[in-house]
Amino acid sequence: MHTVELPARGATTSPSVRALPQHCTVCGAEFEAAPEAICGSCLGPLEPMYPASRRLPGRAEIATRVHSMWRYREWLPFEGTPTLSQDTGFTPLVDAPRLADKLGVAKLWIKNDAVSHPSLSFKDRVVASAINAAKALGLETVGCASTGNLANAVAAQAARAGLPAWIFIPDNLEQAKVLGTAVYGPNLVRVRGHYDDVNRLCAQLADRFGWGIVNVNLRGYYGEGSKTMGFEIAEQLGWRFPSAVVVPMAGGSLLTKLHKAFGELRDAGLVTDEAPRLYGAQASGCNPITRLVESGGETLVPQIPSTIAKSIAIGNPADGVFAARAMRGTGGWSAAVSDDAIVAAIRLLAETTGIFTETAGGATVASALALAEQGRFGRDDEVVLCITGNGLKTLEAISDSIADSPVIAPRVREVAALVEAVG
Ligand SMILES: *Cc1c(COP(=O)(O)O)cnc(C)c1O
Ligand SMILES: [Zn+2]
């Protein structure tokens, strides 16, 4: 591991790094770098614009760089060298042969963002990108509307950057998501309602208070951080693609950005394989993107979420239409699974791979099993499951399903009785 410089509180002025300008992904209008995420003319989403002439590194040059998401810095939305959250990314890609057998595929790997640094979910990647954008744009306060993991990531990364944070969450989140945010000392506000209500509130707050709300007015810069999970999968496989990737979906941003990342690797000549088929995973209690894929339409129908998979419970997903297009366009599909299936899959992943994931990861594993059941994978498939969050954050979800452990006196005789009972 490398060491990390922690900047002093307030040391965020005179940016040595510039955020790239943005353009509208719908009408193409161009905008100077700013905390704006929506096109002034057509309301389409904005995305950073990379200079066509920029020099891209090859495989060998990337190999010499530090193991973090910043080894792919040419594909992140900055000019100059970002300084905050340098140690996020480059999580393990873990071979999971026993789960491959369950799915009936040739190979299966877990991309394990359950151990993402610093806050144990893939949201560290998007926040690492957004917080550097906030700094570059001279914003002195950051914030987010969160289903839990984003709150953890913003609170942790704002704390070490010395930036005040305003964090808004639904009032019914898991204890670890709440305490695991509050411990970093942000302004944490619980809002009566669902994520979609929290998000609507934050859209009104960003302009009013001049905050950088990472997934609202900094969303264009935020989303680019997700691409690094895709770059890492390809590099960790030896600069090639798996044939299929299964991705949990909340707003649909991660799946959309993985699609973009795989396209960028091909454009750069770093990988020459055909891009993987992309499969989405949701809970049945909040499955608007899966419904959209199944319907074949272009119009997403919002829902009121009701599932234990709170981190992916977004009823009106901002990138749902783009995610659905990416799944259909790559020959993939989407699945949604019950809360019982999510709990069973959390245990299956733990028992077969030694990885403890949260409810979103349970939805991913259970969806992969459902897709296999539907015959969507072949014997030759090489599949990556994106495990995006840590099981210690959603203990409530499994506590009822795990049997109590025996309590004994410290005597060999009592252990012998247990060994005999186990057989
Ligand atoms: C936020 C989140 C996702 C998916 O996020 P998108 O909004 O679809 O990018 C997946 N898994 C976990 C654990 C999350 O917190
Ligand atoms: Zn536009």
XYZ file of C-alpha atoms and ligand atoms in Angstrom:
439
model
C 0.000 0.000 0.000
C 0.996 3.575 -0.643
C 0.598 6.344 1.903
C -1.936 9.122 1.600
C -1.508 12.804 2.373
C -4.413 14.196 4.361
C -4.962 17.869 3.554
C -5.492 20.308 6.417
C -9.063 21.519 7.045
C -9.919 24.379 4.713
C -6.961 23.700 2.418
C -9.182 23.558 -0.625
C -8.639 26.923 -2.298
C -6.525 27.733 -5.393
C -7.299 24.533 -7.257
C -4.383 22.924 -9.060
C -6.876 20.729 -10.838
C -9.609 21.738 -13.289
C -12.888 19.941 -13.955
C -13.581 19.301 -17.642
C -16.389 21.133 -19.456
C -19.589 19.159 -20.082
C -21.953 18.480 -22.948
C -25.559 17.346 -23.134
C -25.878 13.637 -23.994
C -29.216 14.326 -25.719
C -28.849 17.547 -27.789
C -25.046 18.003 -27.695
C -25.072 21.564 -26.258
C -21.746 22.389 -24.551
C -21.244 23.984 -21.131
C -18.271 25.333 -19.160
C -17.297 23.271 -16.119
C -19.899 24.037 -13.428
C -21.995 22.399 -10.707
C -24.769 21.724 -13.240
C -26.008 18.300 -14.293
C -28.964 19.133 -16.547
C -28.964 20.750 -19.994
C -30.394 24.278 -19.983
C -32.024 23.776 -23.390
C -33.448 20.227 -23.365
C -33.117 18.986 -19.731
C -30.931 16.071 -20.883
C -28.141 14.839 -18.579
C -24.688 16.442 -18.905
C -21.485 14.462 -19.171
C -17.837 15.601 -19.080
C -16.173 16.231 -22.456
C -12.720 14.753 -22.880
C -10.293 16.552 -25.225
C -10.076 14.438 -28.394
C -6.341 15.135 -28.595
C -5.425 13.878 -25.122
C -2.632 11.339 -24.869
C -3.802 7.955 -23.579
C -1.516 5.536 -21.728
C -0.935 1.970 -22.920
C -1.110 -1.219 -20.837
C 2.546 -1.027 -19.801
C 2.306 2.567 -18.612
C -0.842 1.865 -16.600
C 0.931 -1.126 -15.015
C 3.564 1.203 -13.511
C 0.963 3.280 -11.649
C -0.357 3.029 -8.097
C -3.148 0.477 -7.540
C -6.102 2.837 -7.236
C -8.879 4.075 -9.523
C -6.616 7.008 -10.445
C -4.394 4.735 -12.539
C -7.069 5.392 -15.225
C -6.950 9.164 -14.690
C -7.089 9.993 -18.413
C -10.681 8.652 -18.373
C -11.682 10.707 -15.313
C -13.042 14.245 -15.765
C -10.063 16.387 -14.755
C -7.163 18.323 -16.136
C -4.188 18.388 -13.776
C -3.738 16.008 -10.862
C -6.609 15.413 -8.422
C -5.416 15.260 -4.818
C -8.388 14.046 -2.755
C -9.372 10.412 -2.091
C -6.325 9.006 -3.855
C -6.587 5.529 -2.357
C -10.023 4.463 -3.593
C -10.358 1.627 -6.103
C -8.502 -1.451 -7.303
C -10.581 -3.851 -5.243
C -9.988 -7.616 -5.626
C -11.368 -9.710 -8.489
C -11.950 -13.062 -6.813
C -12.212 -16.413 -8.609
C -15.378 -18.217 -7.438
C -15.383 -21.740 -8.910
C -18.068 -23.133 -6.591
C -20.483 -20.397 -7.605
C -19.539 -20.960 -11.259
C -20.708 -24.567 -10.817
C -24.024 -23.386 -9.354
C -24.590 -21.162 -12.381
C -23.386 -23.786 -14.848
C -20.790 -21.469 -16.420
C -17.109 -21.947 -17.253
C -15.747 -19.205 -14.975
C -17.130 -16.793 -12.434
C -15.431 -13.955 -10.588
C -16.627 -11.596 -7.862
C -15.579 -7.966 -8.310
C -15.418 -7.272 -4.596
C -16.317 -3.678 -3.800
C -17.571 -4.915 -0.415
C -14.004 -4.031 0.622
C -13.822 -0.677 -1.153
C -11.782 1.988 0.602
C -12.658 4.016 2.666
C -16.342 3.167 3.237
C -16.920 -0.414 2.032
C -19.095 0.154 -1.041
C -18.607 1.033 -4.705
C -19.955 4.525 -3.893
C -16.395 5.399 -2.834
C -15.525 5.534 -6.551
C -18.200 8.043 -7.535
C -17.545 10.194 -4.472
C -13.786 10.212 -5.137
C -14.550 11.682 -8.548
C -17.244 14.124 -7.339
C -15.287 15.479 -4.367
C -12.387 16.410 -6.625
C -14.889 18.139 -8.926
C -16.279 20.043 -5.938
C -12.788 21.181 -5.031
C -11.937 22.151 -8.605
C -15.161 24.142 -8.894
C -14.446 25.975 -5.627
C -17.442 24.540 -3.756
C -16.941 24.665 0.000
C -19.691 22.286 1.093
C -20.626 18.897 -0.325
C -23.693 16.735 0.156
C -25.849 13.958 -1.223
C -29.257 12.347 -1.384
C -28.553 8.772 -0.411
C -30.007 5.296 0.093
C -27.204 4.702 2.620
C -23.890 3.802 1.031
C -23.495 7.163 -0.658
C -24.053 8.820 2.721
C -21.223 6.716 4.198
C -18.887 7.561 1.301
C -19.590 11.309 1.237
C -19.285 11.601 5.016
C -15.968 9.708 5.100
C -14.373 11.467 2.148
C -15.602 14.939 3.139
C -14.220 14.383 6.642
C -10.712 13.690 5.452
C -10.852 16.483 2.866
C -11.842 18.869 5.665
C -15.080 19.853 3.897
C -18.398 20.319 5.675
C -21.112 17.948 4.428
C -24.920 17.965 4.366
C -26.289 14.479 3.941
C -29.939 13.562 3.370
C -31.304 10.014 3.762
C -34.740 8.365 4.052
C -35.745 7.960 7.704
C -35.966 4.135 7.573
C -32.368 3.114 6.796
C -30.373 0.343 8.462
C -28.561 1.247 11.691
C -25.069 0.736 10.242
C -25.842 3.047 7.331
C -26.953 5.779 9.760
C -24.242 5.357 12.432
C -21.640 4.654 9.744
C -22.406 8.112 8.367
C -22.890 10.065 11.602
C -19.540 8.897 13.013
C -17.667 11.121 10.530
C -19.407 14.215 11.867
C -21.421 15.505 8.882
C -24.751 17.304 9.094
C -26.956 14.212 8.713
C -30.665 14.722 8.095
C -33.299 11.950 7.992
C -36.219 12.771 5.721
C -39.651 11.179 6.139
C -40.236 9.526 2.777
C -38.549 7.398 0.134
C -35.287 8.086 -1.676
C -37.162 9.766 -4.521
C -38.567 12.347 -2.068
C -35.075 12.927 -0.645
C -33.657 13.368 -4.135
C -36.323 15.888 -5.114
C -35.568 17.892 -1.973
C -31.834 17.878 -2.730
C -32.424 19.138 -6.280
C -33.998 22.227 -4.684
C -31.250 22.621 -2.075
C -28.204 22.564 -4.365
C -28.834 25.965 -5.967
C -30.346 27.548 -2.889
C -27.277 26.933 -0.676
C -24.542 26.682 -3.302
C -23.635 23.139 -2.271
C -22.000 20.465 -4.389
C -24.534 17.664 -4.072
C -22.520 14.818 -5.516
C -25.358 12.917 -7.192
C -27.446 15.971 -8.086
C -25.600 19.007 -9.457
C -22.237 17.172 -9.630
C -23.815 14.052 -11.160
C -21.928 14.331 -14.473
C -18.584 14.234 -12.640
C -19.798 11.685 -10.072
C -20.921 9.076 -12.608
C -17.535 8.884 -14.318
C -16.037 7.334 -11.178
C -18.150 4.195 -11.759
C -16.260 3.482 -14.989
C -13.179 2.506 -13.004
C -14.855 -0.709 -11.857
C -15.037 -1.714 -15.528
C -11.434 -0.722 -16.255
C -10.266 -2.791 -13.289
C -12.236 -5.890 -14.336
C -10.587 -5.793 -17.778
C -7.078 -5.154 -16.446
C -7.382 -7.782 -13.691
C -8.411 -10.373 -16.310
C -5.228 -9.559 -18.276
C -6.744 -6.873 -20.516
C -9.698 -8.864 -21.745
C -13.427 -8.905 -21.094
C -15.597 -11.538 -19.453
C -18.542 -12.590 -21.658
C -21.182 -11.371 -19.166
C -21.359 -8.968 -16.217
C -24.181 -8.847 -13.631
C -24.717 -5.438 -12.020
C -27.080 -4.264 -9.254
C -29.176 -1.266 -10.267
C -30.519 1.601 -8.184
C -30.511 4.692 -10.403
C -28.986 2.607 -13.218
C -25.818 4.692 -13.284
C -23.243 1.966 -12.508
C -24.525 -0.308 -15.279
C -24.625 2.562 -17.793
C -21.086 3.631 -16.875
C -19.687 0.090 -17.081
C -21.046 0.013 -20.630
C -19.283 3.300 -21.340
C -16.035 2.016 -19.772
C -15.964 -1.154 -21.888
C -16.535 0.983 -25.016
C -13.706 3.331 -24.027
C -11.284 0.428 -23.540
C -12.080 -0.822 -27.038
C -11.772 2.714 -28.493
C -8.336 3.049 -26.849
C -7.217 -0.310 -28.240
C -6.527 -1.607 -24.717
C -8.975 -4.486 -25.163
C -10.051 -5.933 -28.510
C -12.719 -8.456 -27.391
C -16.389 -7.969 -27.987
C -17.923 -6.013 -25.071
C -19.634 -8.181 -22.431
C -23.378 -8.780 -22.250
C -24.701 -6.611 -19.419
C -27.288 -7.980 -16.989
C -29.108 -5.897 -14.392
C -30.194 -7.012 -10.924
C -33.031 -5.563 -8.850
C -35.364 -6.542 -6.017
C -38.942 -7.473 -6.988
C -40.089 -4.802 -4.538
C -38.386 -2.125 -6.663
C -37.878 -3.284 -10.251
C -38.715 -0.404 -12.609
C -35.654 -0.958 -14.840
C -36.219 -4.715 -15.086
C -39.847 -4.012 -16.032
C -38.646 -1.619 -18.719
C -36.277 -4.223 -20.211
C -39.011 -6.856 -20.160
C -41.561 -4.527 -21.780
C -39.225 -3.573 -24.639
C -40.441 0.037 -24.303
C -38.635 3.348 -23.832
C -40.734 4.831 -21.018
C -39.950 3.966 -17.434
C -42.871 3.625 -15.020
C -41.868 4.814 -11.514
C -42.682 2.715 -8.445
C -42.978 3.099 -4.675
C -40.215 0.789 -3.324
C -40.868 -1.961 -0.801
C -37.849 -4.236 -0.248
C -35.107 -5.046 2.255
C -32.601 -4.065 -0.467
C -32.791 -0.415 0.571
C -29.507 0.620 -1.030
C -30.959 -0.103 -4.491
C -34.539 0.984 -3.764
C -34.951 3.858 -6.205
C -38.453 3.950 -7.667
C -37.715 6.606 -10.295
C -34.172 5.847 -11.503
C -32.444 8.748 -13.273
C -30.450 6.495 -15.624
C -33.020 3.730 -15.974
C -33.690 4.293 -19.676
C -29.951 4.360 -20.490
C -29.339 1.211 -18.440
C -32.167 -0.610 -20.236
C -30.691 0.388 -23.608
C -27.236 -0.853 -22.558
C -28.652 -4.231 -21.493
C -30.667 -4.722 -24.674
C -27.892 -3.365 -26.893
C -25.292 -5.823 -25.577
C -27.603 -8.845 -25.724
C -28.077 -8.912 -21.953
C -31.222 -8.884 -19.840
C -32.486 -7.941 -16.382
C -33.893 -9.847 -13.410
C -35.655 -9.035 -10.141
C -35.771 -11.279 -7.084
C -37.755 -11.605 -3.853
C -36.467 -10.523 -0.448
C -36.284 -14.206 0.610
C -34.131 -14.959 -2.426
C -31.881 -12.015 -1.499
C -31.305 -13.372 2.017
C -30.624 -16.889 0.704
C -28.159 -15.480 -1.842
C -26.269 -13.447 0.781
C -25.720 -16.745 2.623
C -24.845 -18.659 -0.552
C -22.184 -16.099 -1.491
C -20.747 -16.173 2.023
C -20.710 -19.977 2.177
C -19.191 -20.493 -1.287
C -16.729 -17.583 -1.551
C -16.078 -16.206 1.935
C -17.465 -12.825 0.878
C -20.151 -11.196 3.039
C -22.246 -8.779 1.050
C -25.186 -6.543 1.852
C -28.685 -6.823 0.418
C -27.714 -5.308 -2.963
C -25.121 -8.059 -3.371
C -27.745 -10.635 -2.400
C -29.962 -9.228 -5.166
C -27.038 -9.549 -7.591
C -26.251 -13.172 -6.748
C -29.948 -14.142 -6.674
C -30.536 -12.399 -10.015
C -27.578 -14.250 -11.531
C -29.132 -17.534 -10.356
C -32.512 -16.487 -11.819
C -30.906 -15.553 -15.142
C -29.081 -18.901 -15.219
C -32.406 -20.619 -14.542
C -33.876 -18.736 -17.531
C -31.085 -20.179 -19.699
C -29.404 -16.829 -20.313
C -25.866 -18.120 -19.671
C -24.069 -20.823 -21.660
C -21.530 -23.455 -20.532
C -18.688 -21.376 -22.026
C -19.677 -18.120 -20.356
C -17.190 -16.240 -18.190
C -19.225 -14.155 -15.782
C -18.338 -11.319 -13.393
C -20.714 -10.452 -10.549
C -20.322 -6.885 -9.277
C -20.621 -7.093 -5.492
C -21.021 -3.479 -4.492
C -21.489 -3.349 -0.731
C -20.570 -4.941 2.612
C -22.757 -7.302 4.626
C -21.830 -5.796 7.981
C -23.917 -2.767 6.988
C -27.199 -4.688 6.661
C -27.115 -7.205 9.510
C -30.865 -6.668 10.084
C -31.553 -8.398 6.769
C -30.084 -11.746 7.824
C -30.305 -11.804 11.619
C -33.620 -13.723 11.660
C -32.378 -16.357 9.230
C -29.233 -17.357 11.125
C -29.576 -19.907 13.940
C -28.285 -19.028 17.418
C -24.867 -20.493 18.240
C -24.556 -22.812 21.249
C -23.247 -21.373 24.502
C -21.198 -23.770 26.625
C -19.074 -23.957 29.752
C -15.337 -24.072 28.978
C -15.200 -27.889 29.123
C -13.972 -30.416 26.563
C -16.909 -32.661 27.444
C -19.365 -30.047 26.194
C -17.476 -29.601 22.908
C -17.374 -33.365 22.471
C -21.168 -33.439 22.747
C -21.431 -30.765 20.029
C -19.006 -32.593 17.721
C -21.068 -35.726 18.131
C -24.295 -33.866 17.381
C -22.821 -32.384 14.174
C -21.772 -35.894 13.126
C -25.923 2.795 -5.127
C -25.687 1.343 -5.151
C -25.796 0.567 -6.336
C -26.268 1.038 -7.685
O -26.206 2.337 -7.951
P -26.652 3.069 -9.296
O -27.474 4.199 -8.809
O -27.443 2.106 -10.131
O -25.371 3.469 -9.920
C -25.488 -0.773 -6.246
N -25.090 -1.329 -5.104
C -24.980 -0.644 -3.965
C -24.557 -1.365 -2.724
C -25.254 0.721 -3.945
O -25.119 1.400 -2.793
Zn -29.611 19.188 -24.251
